[in-house]
Each structure stands twice: as C-alpha cells, then as structure tokens.
Amino acid sequence: AMFEWLAEFHTGLVRLHGAEQLTIDEHEAIFAAIAARDGERAEAAMTSHLTRANLLYRQFEGAIDAD
C-alpha cells in the first residue's frame, strides 16, 4: 500500500522546483553518515529527511483533496 501511495505522489513532488536536488542531497547525507558508520548522524539525517518529506506529502495531498 505504501508503494502505491508513494508512486502516486512522488512524480508530482519531485518536479517541484528544487525538490529533486534537495531529496538527492538528503539521500547523499544519509548515505555518507552510514558509510562513515556514524549512527547518530545517520539517524538525524534520516529523521530530518522523513520529517520534511512527510510535511511536503501532506501539503501535496491536501492540495489534491481541495480540488
């Protein structure tokens, strides 16, 4: 169910100006922290990414519901 939901919203969201590069940067920060075996930094980067993404998805979902 999550993959279906993600597929529905992902395409529109990453096309928002700057969102694609921001997402790539966040993923790179998560990967770098994991590669450095820095669990605290990886957790912080992942939490930040998921929090931002969740807010963006909820805003996007609200915009669709309003239509």
mmCIF file of N, CA, C and O in Angstrom:
data_model
loop_
_atom_site.group_PDB
_atom_site.id
_atom_site.type_symbol
_atom_site.label_atom_id
_atom_site.label_comp_id
_atom_site.label_asym_id
_atom_site.label_seq_id
_atom_site.Cartn_x
_atom_site.Cartn_y
_atom_site.Cartn_z
ATOM 1 N N ALA A 1 0.822 -1.195 0.000
ATOM 2 C CA ALA A 1 0.000 0.000 0.000
ATOM 3 C C ALA A 1 0.870 1.266 0.000
ATOM 4 O O ALA A 1 0.549 2.225 -0.681
ATOM 5 N N MET A 2 1.968 1.228 0.747
ATOM 6 C CA MET A 2 2.825 2.414 0.814
ATOM 7 C C MET A 2 3.458 2.714 -0.547
ATOM 8 O O MET A 2 3.563 3.873 -0.937
ATOM 9 N N PHE A 3 3.875 1.662 -1.264
ATOM 10 C CA PHE A 3 4.497 1.885 -2.564
ATOM 11 C C PHE A 3 3.500 2.464 -3.563
ATOM 12 O O PHE A 3 3.861 3.298 -4.381
ATOM 13 N N GLU A 4 2.251 2.029 -3.486
ATOM 14 C CA GLU A 4 1.229 2.586 -4.371
ATOM 15 C C GLU A 4 1.018 4.067 -4.062
ATOM 16 O O GLU A 4 0.927 4.894 -4.963
ATOM 17 N N TRP A 5 0.950 4.401 -2.771
ATOM 18 C CA TRP A 5 0.771 5.789 -2.349
ATOM 19 C C TRP A 5 1.964 6.630 -2.796
ATOM 20 O O TRP A 5 1.803 7.715 -3.330
ATOM 21 N N LEU A 6 3.159 6.103 -2.581
ATOM 22 C CA LEU A 6 4.363 6.831 -2.949
ATOM 23 C C LEU A 6 4.425 7.056 -4.456
ATOM 24 O O LEU A 6 4.752 8.149 -4.911
ATOM 25 N N ALA A 7 4.090 6.035 -5.227
ATOM 26 C CA ALA A 7 4.113 6.167 -6.681
ATOM 27 C C ALA A 7 3.148 7.252 -7.149
ATOM 28 O O ALA A 7 3.446 8.008 -8.074
ATOM 29 N N GLU A 8 2.012 7.361 -6.496
ATOM 30 C CA GLU A 8 1.011 8.356 -6.880
ATOM 31 C C GLU A 8 1.506 9.775 -6.644
ATOM 32 O O GLU A 8 1.310 10.667 -7.467
ATOM 33 N N PHE A 9 2.193 10.019 -5.528
ATOM 34 C CA PHE A 9 2.591 11.373 -5.170
ATOM 35 C C PHE A 9 4.023 11.724 -5.562
ATOM 36 O O PHE A 9 4.338 12.882 -5.746
ATOM 37 N N HIS A 10 4.877 10.745 -5.694
ATOM 38 C CA HIS A 10 6.296 11.005 -5.922
ATOM 39 C C HIS A 10 6.551 11.794 -7.194
ATOM 40 O O HIS A 10 7.308 12.762 -7.193
ATOM 41 N N THR A 11 5.925 11.414 -8.276
ATOM 42 C CA THR A 11 6.183 12.061 -9.563
ATOM 43 C C THR A 11 5.905 13.556 -9.510
ATOM 44 O O THR A 11 6.720 14.357 -9.952
ATOM 45 N N GLY A 12 4.804 13.944 -8.945
ATOM 46 C CA GLY A 12 4.476 15.366 -8.859
ATOM 47 C C GLY A 12 5.362 16.112 -7.889
ATOM 48 O O GLY A 12 5.737 17.255 -8.134
ATOM 49 N N LEU A 13 5.721 15.477 -6.806
ATOM 50 C CA LEU A 13 6.506 16.157 -5.776
ATOM 51 C C LEU A 13 7.925 16.453 -6.208
ATOM 52 O O LEU A 13 8.440 17.528 -5.941
ATOM 53 N N VAL A 14 8.581 15.503 -6.847
ATOM 54 C CA VAL A 14 9.968 15.745 -7.214
ATOM 55 C C VAL A 14 10.085 16.750 -8.345
ATOM 56 O O VAL A 14 11.158 17.243 -8.614
ATOM 57 N N ARG A 15 8.986 17.082 -8.963
ATOM 58 C CA ARG A 15 9.023 18.079 -10.029
ATOM 59 C C ARG A 15 8.831 19.492 -9.493
ATOM 60 O O ARG A 15 8.903 20.451 -10.242
ATOM 61 N N LEU A 16 8.572 19.608 -8.204
ATOM 62 C CA LEU A 16 8.508 20.941 -7.612
ATOM 63 C C LEU A 16 9.901 21.538 -7.679
ATOM 64 O O LEU A 16 10.897 20.849 -7.462
ATOM 65 N N HIS A 17 9.975 22.815 -7.971
ATOM 66 C CA HIS A 17 11.263 23.479 -8.150
ATOM 67 C C HIS A 17 12.179 23.245 -6.947
ATOM 68 O O HIS A 17 11.836 23.593 -5.822
ATOM 69 N N GLY A 18 13.316 22.629 -7.189
ATOM 70 C CA GLY A 18 14.306 22.409 -6.148
ATOM 71 C C GLY A 18 14.119 21.141 -5.339
ATOM 72 O O GLY A 18 15.023 20.723 -4.623
ATOM 73 N N ALA A 19 12.958 20.509 -5.426
ATOM 74 C CA ALA A 19 12.682 19.343 -4.583
ATOM 75 C C ALA A 19 13.555 18.150 -4.954
ATOM 76 O O ALA A 19 14.011 17.426 -4.072
ATOM 77 N N GLU A 20 13.792 17.950 -6.240
ATOM 78 C CA GLU A 20 14.580 16.788 -6.646
ATOM 79 C C GLU A 20 16.009 16.894 -6.112
ATOM 80 O O GLU A 20 16.534 15.938 -5.535
ATOM 81 N N GLN A 21 16.649 18.039 -6.264
ATOM 82 C CA GLN A 21 18.017 18.193 -5.777
ATOM 83 C C GLN A 21 18.075 18.112 -4.259
ATOM 84 O O GLN A 21 19.003 17.524 -3.702
ATOM 85 N N LEU A 22 17.088 18.673 -3.589
ATOM 86 C CA LEU A 22 17.044 18.600 -2.130
ATOM 87 C C LEU A 22 16.947 17.145 -1.678
ATOM 88 O O LEU A 22 17.658 16.724 -0.758
ATOM 89 N N THR A 23 16.107 16.371 -2.337
ATOM 90 C CA THR A 23 15.959 14.960 -1.995
ATOM 91 C C THR A 23 17.260 14.206 -2.236
ATOM 92 O O THR A 23 17.678 13.391 -1.406
ATOM 93 N N ILE A 24 17.917 14.477 -3.344
ATOM 94 C CA ILE A 24 19.204 13.833 -3.634
ATOM 95 C C ILE A 24 20.234 14.203 -2.572
ATOM 96 O O ILE A 24 20.953 13.332 -2.059
ATOM 97 N N ASP A 25 20.284 15.469 -2.215
ATOM 98 C CA ASP A 25 21.225 15.919 -1.179
ATOM 99 C C ASP A 25 20.959 15.228 0.153
ATOM 100 O O ASP A 25 21.890 14.812 0.850
ATOM 101 N N GLU A 26 19.684 15.094 0.494
ATOM 102 C CA GLU A 26 19.336 14.413 1.750
ATOM 103 C C GLU A 26 19.752 12.948 1.706
ATOM 104 O O GLU A 26 20.302 12.427 2.685
ATOM 105 N N HIS A 27 19.504 12.289 0.599
ATOM 106 C CA HIS A 27 19.892 10.882 0.469
ATOM 107 C C HIS A 27 21.407 10.730 0.537
ATOM 108 O O HIS A 27 21.924 9.787 1.154
ATOM 109 N N GLU A 28 22.131 11.648 -0.086
ATOM 110 C CA GLU A 28 23.594 11.596 -0.026
ATOM 111 C C GLU A 28 24.099 11.785 1.404
ATOM 112 O O GLU A 28 25.047 11.120 1.824
ATOM 113 N N ALA A 29 23.457 12.671 2.169
ATOM 114 C CA ALA A 29 23.852 12.878 3.561
ATOM 115 C C ALA A 29 23.594 11.635 4.392
ATOM 116 O O ALA A 29 24.418 11.253 5.239
ATOM 117 N N ILE A 30 22.481 10.975 4.149
ATOM 118 C CA ILE A 30 22.164 9.730 4.863
ATOM 119 C C ILE A 30 23.205 8.669 4.517
ATOM 120 O O ILE A 30 23.768 8.008 5.402
ATOM 121 N N PHE A 31 23.476 8.513 3.232
ATOM 122 C CA PHE A 31 24.449 7.516 2.788
ATOM 123 C C PHE A 31 25.838 7.796 3.359
ATOM 124 O O PHE A 31 26.529 6.887 3.831
ATOM 125 N N ALA A 32 26.252 9.053 3.326
ATOM 126 C CA ALA A 32 27.580 9.417 3.837
ATOM 127 C C ALA A 32 27.696 9.090 5.321
ATOM 128 O O ALA A 32 28.740 8.593 5.775
ATOM 129 N N ALA A 33 26.656 9.357 6.080
ATOM 130 C CA ALA A 33 26.685 9.058 7.514
ATOM 131 C C ALA A 33 26.764 7.551 7.756
ATOM 132 O O ALA A 33 27.514 7.095 8.631
ATOM 133 N N ILE A 34 26.021 6.793 6.969
ATOM 134 C CA ILE A 34 26.071 5.327 7.104
ATOM 135 C C ILE A 34 27.456 4.817 6.720
ATOM 136 O O ILE A 34 28.038 3.984 7.420
ATOM 137 N N ALA A 35 27.990 5.320 5.605
ATOM 138 C CA ALA A 35 29.319 4.892 5.151
ATOM 139 C C ALA A 35 30.393 5.217 6.187
ATOM 140 O O ALA A 35 31.361 4.465 6.347
ATOM 141 N N ALA A 36 30.201 6.326 6.902
ATOM 142 C CA ALA A 36 31.156 6.730 7.941
ATOM 143 C C ALA A 36 30.892 5.997 9.257
ATOM 144 O O ALA A 36 31.614 6.218 10.238
ATOM 145 N N ARG A 37 29.886 5.150 9.253
ATOM 146 C CA ARG A 37 29.490 4.399 10.454
ATOM 147 C C ARG A 37 29.139 5.320 11.623
ATOM 148 O O ARG A 37 29.428 5.031 12.772
ATOM 149 N N ASP A 38 28.520 6.434 11.260
ATOM 150 C CA ASP A 38 28.102 7.421 12.250
ATOM 151 C C ASP A 38 26.592 7.294 12.434
ATOM 152 O O ASP A 38 25.805 7.941 11.743
ATOM 153 N N GLY A 39 26.219 6.444 13.369
ATOM 154 C CA GLY A 39 24.810 6.145 13.583
ATOM 155 C C GLY A 39 23.987 7.347 13.997
ATOM 156 O O GLY A 39 22.849 7.519 13.544
ATOM 157 N N GLU A 40 24.540 8.177 14.852
ATOM 158 C CA GLU A 40 23.798 9.354 15.305
ATOM 159 C C GLU A 40 23.546 10.324 14.157
ATOM 160 O O GLU A 40 22.442 10.859 14.012
ATOM 161 N N ARG A 41 24.565 10.531 13.329
ATOM 162 C CA ARG A 41 24.397 11.440 12.191
ATOM 163 C C ARG A 41 23.434 10.843 11.159
ATOM 164 O O ARG A 41 22.618 11.565 10.584
ATOM 165 N N ALA A 42 23.515 9.536 10.949
ATOM 166 C CA ALA A 42 22.605 8.877 10.010
ATOM 167 C C ALA A 42 21.166 8.981 10.498
ATOM 168 O O ALA A 42 20.250 9.277 9.715
ATOM 169 N N GLU A 43 20.973 8.753 11.791
ATOM 170 C CA GLU A 43 19.628 8.855 12.353
ATOM 171 C C GLU A 43 19.093 10.280 12.215
ATOM 172 O O GLU A 43 17.934 10.484 11.825
ATOM 173 N N ALA A 44 19.913 11.259 12.520
ATOM 174 C CA ALA A 44 19.481 12.657 12.413
ATOM 175 C C ALA A 44 19.154 13.018 10.969
ATOM 176 O O ALA A 44 18.146 13.688 10.701
ATOM 177 N N ALA A 45 19.990 12.585 10.026
ATOM 178 C CA ALA A 45 19.758 12.892 8.611
ATOM 179 C C ALA A 45 18.485 12.219 8.114
ATOM 180 O O ALA A 45 17.697 12.825 7.371
ATOM 181 N N MET A 46 18.262 10.979 8.526
ATOM 182 C CA MET A 46 17.070 10.250 8.097
ATOM 183 C C MET A 46 15.820 10.860 8.711
ATOM 184 O O MET A 46 14.803 11.035 8.025
ATOM 185 N N THR A 47 15.890 11.210 9.976
ATOM 186 C CA THR A 47 14.744 11.836 10.642
ATOM 187 C C THR A 47 14.398 13.163 9.976
ATOM 188 O O THR A 47 13.220 13.449 9.712
ATOM 189 N N SER A 48 15.402 13.952 9.690
ATOM 190 C CA SER A 48 15.185 15.233 9.024
ATOM 191 C C SER A 48 14.542 15.033 7.653
ATOM 192 O O SER A 48 13.581 15.718 7.289
ATOM 193 N N HIS A 49 15.073 14.089 6.898
ATOM 194 C CA HIS A 49 14.551 13.815 5.559
ATOM 195 C C HIS A 49 13.100 13.349 5.615
ATOM 196 O O HIS A 49 12.242 13.861 4.882
ATOM 197 N N LEU A 50 12.806 12.403 6.483
ATOM 198 C CA LEU A 50 11.451 11.867 6.561
ATOM 199 C C LEU A 50 10.460 12.913 7.072
ATOM 200 O O LEU A 50 9.319 12.970 6.607
ATOM 201 N N THR A 51 10.891 13.739 7.999
ATOM 202 C CA THR A 51 10.024 14.802 8.508
ATOM 203 C C THR A 51 9.694 15.790 7.403
ATOM 204 O O THR A 51 8.526 16.150 7.188
ATOM 205 N N ARG A 52 10.707 16.236 6.668
ATOM 206 C CA ARG A 52 10.479 17.179 5.576
ATOM 207 C C ARG A 52 9.612 16.557 4.487
ATOM 208 O O ARG A 52 8.658 17.162 4.001
ATOM 209 N N ALA A 53 9.919 15.311 4.128
ATOM 210 C CA ALA A 53 9.157 14.643 3.079
ATOM 211 C C ALA A 53 7.703 14.450 3.509
ATOM 212 O O ALA A 53 6.778 14.653 2.711
ATOM 213 N N ASN A 54 7.491 14.088 4.756
ATOM 214 C CA ASN A 54 6.132 13.890 5.254
ATOM 215 C C ASN A 54 5.327 15.186 5.184
ATOM 216 O O ASN A 54 4.174 15.183 4.750
ATOM 217 N N LEU A 55 5.937 16.293 5.590
ATOM 218 C CA LEU A 55 5.243 17.581 5.510
ATOM 219 C C LEU A 55 4.908 17.942 4.065
ATOM 220 O O LEU A 55 3.810 18.414 3.770
ATOM 221 N N LEU A 56 5.835 17.702 3.173
ATOM 222 C CA LEU A 56 5.616 18.002 1.767
ATOM 223 C C LEU A 56 4.505 17.133 1.190
ATOM 224 O O LEU A 56 3.617 17.624 0.484
ATOM 225 N N TYR A 57 4.525 15.840 1.499
ATOM 226 C CA TYR A 57 3.471 14.941 1.016
ATOM 227 C C TYR A 57 2.111 15.362 1.546
ATOM 228 O O TYR A 57 1.130 15.370 0.822
ATOM 229 N N ARG A 58 2.053 15.739 2.811
ATOM 230 C CA ARG A 58 0.772 16.143 3.408
ATOM 231 C C ARG A 58 0.257 17.431 2.750
ATOM 232 O O ARG A 58 -0.945 17.562 2.529
ATOM 233 N N GLN A 59 1.148 18.367 2.440
ATOM 234 C CA GLN A 59 0.740 19.585 1.754
ATOM 235 C C GLN A 59 0.217 19.256 0.357
ATOM 236 O O GLN A 59 -0.807 19.767 -0.081
ATOM 237 N N PHE A 60 0.922 18.374 -0.323
ATOM 238 C CA PHE A 60 0.542 17.979 -1.679
ATOM 239 C C PHE A 60 -0.787 17.241 -1.650
ATOM 240 O O PHE A 60 -1.662 17.488 -2.461
ATOM 241 N N GLU A 61 -0.941 16.354 -0.677
ATOM 242 C CA GLU A 61 -2.175 15.583 -0.539
ATOM 243 C C GLU A 61 -3.345 16.519 -0.236
ATOM 244 O O GLU A 61 -4.431 16.352 -0.789
ATOM 245 N N GLY A 62 -3.130 17.526 0.616
ATOM 246 C CA GLY A 62 -4.164 18.496 0.925
ATOM 247 C C GLY A 62 -4.574 19.300 -0.288
ATOM 248 O O GLY A 62 -5.747 19.629 -0.470
ATOM 249 N N ALA A 63 -3.618 19.627 -1.137
ATOM 250 C CA ALA A 63 -3.909 20.384 -2.351
ATOM 251 C C ALA A 63 -4.767 19.555 -3.298
ATOM 252 O O ALA A 63 -5.669 20.081 -3.957
ATOM 253 N N ILE A 64 -4.505 18.261 -3.355
ATOM 254 C CA ILE A 64 -5.305 17.388 -4.221
ATOM 255 C C ILE A 64 -6.717 17.244 -3.657
ATOM 256 O O ILE A 64 -7.698 17.312 -4.388
ATOM 257 N N ASP A 65 -6.834 17.066 -2.332
ATOM 258 C CA ASP A 65 -8.144 16.928 -1.716
ATOM 259 C C ASP A 65 -8.989 18.192 -1.900
ATOM 260 O O ASP A 65 -10.203 18.119 -1.985
ATOM 261 N N ALA A 66 -8.345 19.348 -1.952
ATOM 262 C CA ALA A 66 -9.062 20.614 -2.106
ATOM 263 C C ALA A 66 -9.631 20.788 -3.507
ATOM 264 O O ALA A 66 -10.539 21.581 -3.716
ATOM 265 N N ASP A 67 -9.070 20.057 -4.474
ATOM 266 C CA ASP A 67 -9.533 20.198 -5.873
ATOM 267 C C ASP A 67 -10.853 19.557 -6.089
ATOM 268 O O ASP A 67 -11.610 19.019 -5.760
#
